[in-house]
Amino acid sequence: MTTPEEPAAKKKPIDFSLCLLCQGKKYIKRKVLEPLSTPQADTYETFLRNLTKRDTHRNPTYVAINQRLQGLFAGDLMSRKALWHRSCYGMLTHIQHIERDKGRYEQATSQMDTRVLTGGKKRGRPSTTPIPEEASCSAPAERQTRSTVPSFCRNMCFFCQTVKQDKKTGTEEIRSQRKTIPNDGLPTKTVSRICGSNYPMSIAFVVVTEFCERFSFYGMKAVLVLYFCYFLHWNPDTSTVVYHAVDSLAYFTPILGALVADSWLGKFRTILYLSIVYVIGHVVNTIGAVPVIGDANTHTALAIVGLVLITLGIGGTKPCAAAFGGDQFEAHQIYEQSKFFSIFYLAINMGSLLSTFITPMLRDYQCFGGDCYVMAFSVPAGLMIIALIIFRAGSPLYTKIHPKRNVLMDVSRCIGFAIKNRWKHRNDGDLPRNHWLDWAKEKHNDNLINDVKKVLRVLLLYLPLPMFWALFDQQGSRWTLQATAMSGDFGTFVLKPDQMQTLNPLLIVVFIPIFDLGLYPLIKKCGINFTPLRRMATGMFLAVIAFILASLVQRSIDNTLPDFPVGNEMRLRFLNLNKEPVFITAPNQSTLLSGIEVSNYGTHQSQDGKVFTMKLNETANCSATAYHEKSFTLLITENLTCNQITDLNKKPKGSKAHVRIVNALPDVVTVKIGDMQLENIPSGGYKVYQPVEHGIYDINVTSQGETKIVSTQSLDFGGAYTIVTHKVGILVDAKLFIDLPPNTVHITWQIPQYFVMTAGEMMFSMTGLEFSYTQAPKSMKSVLQAGWLLTVAFGNVIVLFIAATAPLAQWLEFLLFALLLFVVFIIFSIMAIFYVYVDSAENCVNKDLQLVQ
């Protein structure tokens, strides 16, 4: 009979590759291969396919991987656990069980070789039978390779079986050990699971919270630029500047939120406390949109305070929400964690998609005599309140990691000390060092310095990136204002200008499977190495094309607009309310008007506020006052007197027509157009412009107590109209004059620019996030994510600067942005040629070696 010492003396080198077979191919594929990158997965797939062959030991892949695994298992049990469990090649997941039951395992392995071969004792009880087949992790494979399976693998299989038996027999000792084993230093607790899955229940609260928060932010943002223009009455340039200032601040504050979360409060409390600030900001912003509360200054102050509070709240949620969701998973739930981030990104886009479609509809609802911005802001505010309640309700289920050290601060200290130390020794004559960061070695370890070097290489590539965001974020400002001068009539429904932003998240949802399953594999089959940096450069070029298309569309719109006055100019026209013709002699303009007729606009140049005189029929004088960059109509009444009224000097909102009433009847009249009623208009008087939906309307005139439908008129998108009530013989009539032509360019012409821009975003933004993650050392990924957010913030600053300092025609401004990004595209492409990619697996392994050391 073989003695227990004999197998030990003849023990062969551990064949770790065959141990993978014992663990089961399906389990390895689901838990290990799928989360890995494609090259790694292909290598392991090839290995596992060859593993069942009889000549496995001769296979080069088998030999290479087996040598690699043997190298990782150098050292004691703790080193094995760290290298195996944390490295990119770790597939033997039961090593955790070995560590938890270290004593029992050592006792079992000291005697197992004899037990397996001879059917000896099992768990201290005599036995005369060999291990049953169900004790094997992979019985069929074991039968095929029984004679060649080394003792270590059989020991592992036996240990797996003992663990299963412990579960069946309900050994309380082992159960308590498994429940109290810490996960990276965190106390464990019973985790509730979503029904029918391995996902923790806590992520449901995180995902729903994110959906509500993104709905609230994008919903508010969708109508923001129109709120500035048409409620606060700011000009388009000021509205654009403030819009991008808010957007920029929303990407600066996450840096502060990340510092607070990592250094002080932790992710949970940072999200909770700043979400309260977020809610307060929404409430203040909603109150500021109530017309009856205060004056224009009050509304402006409340809007600014509310928006600042909202951006501070975003600083707490944006950098922490995704990471907090990832914290809810245990170390072995790699597959579930990767799927969570896909679900999380889908929640963001669904919130954006729904809010950008619904909020403009709420804005279009009439309240307080105009567009209902109160409702447009109150619904996002309500969603943010719901988000706060849901997030707080999930508190008992969350895994909450308390802050340990702030990597961002470590990087800042390392860079700061290197610069300071280099400056301090500038005249010492010391030997030059290979890199300027090497001057930090006196205070910081080599691992940190090397990681910072890698981060700075990537951050150098980030320098040109803000220019892309400068173009991309104009979808919510300049492109929305462009849509206000276009027709949104689709027959059965009307598309609002601010609803066009819905096209971006909708196209993203459509593009994700097309790009991942169709375009990228096709490019790969064509033999093109479409690297991440090449994708990002392609995204930049597509954004250039999108803005060229936007410039062409804007040029078409401008061709339909009148020439508005600029500089010291003013526009003036005459409306004759008499039945008889009137001859008008004015500076630089003379015309003969028939009864109830309007002249064309004439341009006058004069000192601002100066009064000038005109002659009517050479018998009466009429005066008007000059105002720069304004348009006026001079009403000529029956007794040849003049009444100067102000005309629109810009296009009205795209989904509205604007109409005013001028009364040429001798009596006081009331005019009703649809649901709008204008009362008590005196003879020779008028009512200012009122917005109405586009459509065909009956004009109801009430004169001397009698109401009649006197005319039917078509009022179209973006048109400005003057309706004059007068008499034709003995009958009352209404005559329509076009003050500004309606929008004739259809809003569908914006689809190509949105299509191309979204394709550019897919290649630039999503690839950039992946690039930032894979190229960063494991300990520095948060630093690069912070740097990525800063590129978005600086992109909005560029728009803010150009819009405030470069007063160009809109189509020329679009071309300027396209030209600037094209220059950046060339620079970035050259930088990408010289960039050397870092293998993400190398980053992982280097980090594991640091942990062991």
C-alpha angles and dihedrals in degrees: 000000000000114000122227091248096056098070090047092052091049095041112143126218109285111267100210094175093067089050087066087063090056091055093057129255096240093053091048093048094050098041101034116014100048096053090050124089118265099261091051093046092050091052094052093043089056091048094050092048090054094043095085094052118105092233093052093127089061095053111109093217090051092050095046095049093043090053090049092052092047089053091052091054095062114125135025128328095274091052089049091051094049095046095042100040098041104035124093089246096054109126105143096090095174089075085093088063090051091055094046094050096033095145095047091046094052090049092048096047093049090066106020100094090064093042094052095047099039104025091247130163121329121203090342095306124112116253133176098189129080122245109290119244092252088064088069120089090220110017100181093048091046091054089053095050102025095127095048101041105111122232095254092060091048089049090052092049091050091049091050088053093050089053090053091048090051089056092050095047092044098235102191094200094061092042092053091048092053093048095050100043105118120237106220091329096311124128110245128221139176107293120214114222131212108253113276096003144080093239118115114247091234094073090064088064091047094050095046090047091053092048092053093044094050090046090054095047100043091040091055091042094050094068098029100100092047089048089056093047103041106024103033089030096226119157119255094258093052090045091052092048094051092043092056091041088059091046091048093049089049088062096043097053094060088069089060091043091053091050092050093047096047098041107031127000105025125230098287098052092039091056092043099048097041091045086063088055087047091055092048089052092053092048093050091047091051093050089051090058093061104103095207093058110090129313134293093285091053092051092049093049093048091047093052094045092047094049093048090052091048092053090049089052091050087055088065100045105036100061097035109038099075093040091047090053090051090052090064093072126083122239095261095050095088094136094049092045093054090050090049092061090052090051090046092053090047090053090054093052094043090052090049093045096051097040096049089053100041102039096060088053089054090048090053091057110103120242133149088015097301146039111336104238087157090068092040090057099035095061093055087046090053091050090052091052089051090049091054093049094048093047092050092046091060094055097107090056099048128105102224119199115202116221116267110173134342111240091192090058091047090055092048092050092048093051092042093050092047091053093044094047093047091051091047092055097038093117100033096094093233119167111269116257126227093245132017090237089063086079087076093065092096089069109016132054124251094249093060092045093051091048091051090051090055091048093051091052089058094041088056088061089051094065096087095040101086089072091067091053090048087065099035097054093053087081087086096044121023095023091049091050088049090055091055088069093053135080117255098184112135095167100244095041141014121235113217118225093242091049090069087079087071088073092072100060090037091056091046091058089049096043098050096075092035093055098038098042102028120018102038095045090048092052089049092051089053088061095249116143098220098187122189093257091050089052091051092049089050089051089054092051092050089053088054090054091047092056092047087055090048089052092052091050091049091050090054090050093049091054089063094051127088121244103268116207119264134188112355094349130114131186122227134180134171130234115197111210092181126099089226126069119263126204112214125199114191135156108289090352135077125165144160114229124195122216116300093003137131129217129223120266118272125198120234127189115202144131113291110264094012118142118225130186133229132189125233117204086338088278106079134046125222128187134205135181123235120231121178120245093005135119124218142179119213111214112211110203131199096273091050096255123141132232116189113211128181121247129203113276098192138033115282121232113301098239093050139067118210121219136177132187127229117189116217093166120105091236136067109263141192118213125199122195112180107307093341117096123189111195138199101010107176125221108281089011133112146202120233124247117296125191119240133172116262115264145092114299137189112231108224114196123190112199126165089353095305122113122203138167098240101171146002117222137181115229113192139193115298095354124137116211140185116206115198119200111211143141128268102196103312096335126095114235139173122222123200124218124185112229095174122013116246123251111280101171108088120232091234087078086076092062095083093054092047090046094052094041092051091049087052090050091052091055097038108034103035093039090047092055091050091046092050091051099044097043095049122088112251093255094047104050093105090053093057092045088055089049090051091054090050091058088060091049094050090047090061090048089057091055090046091053097045094045091051099043107029110063098192132151108272096248090051090049090054090051090048091055091046091052093048092050091047090057089048089048091058092047093048092048090054091048090050092056092062097042115110112210120231116223108240089216089057090055090052095048093046089053091049091052089051090053092051093047 
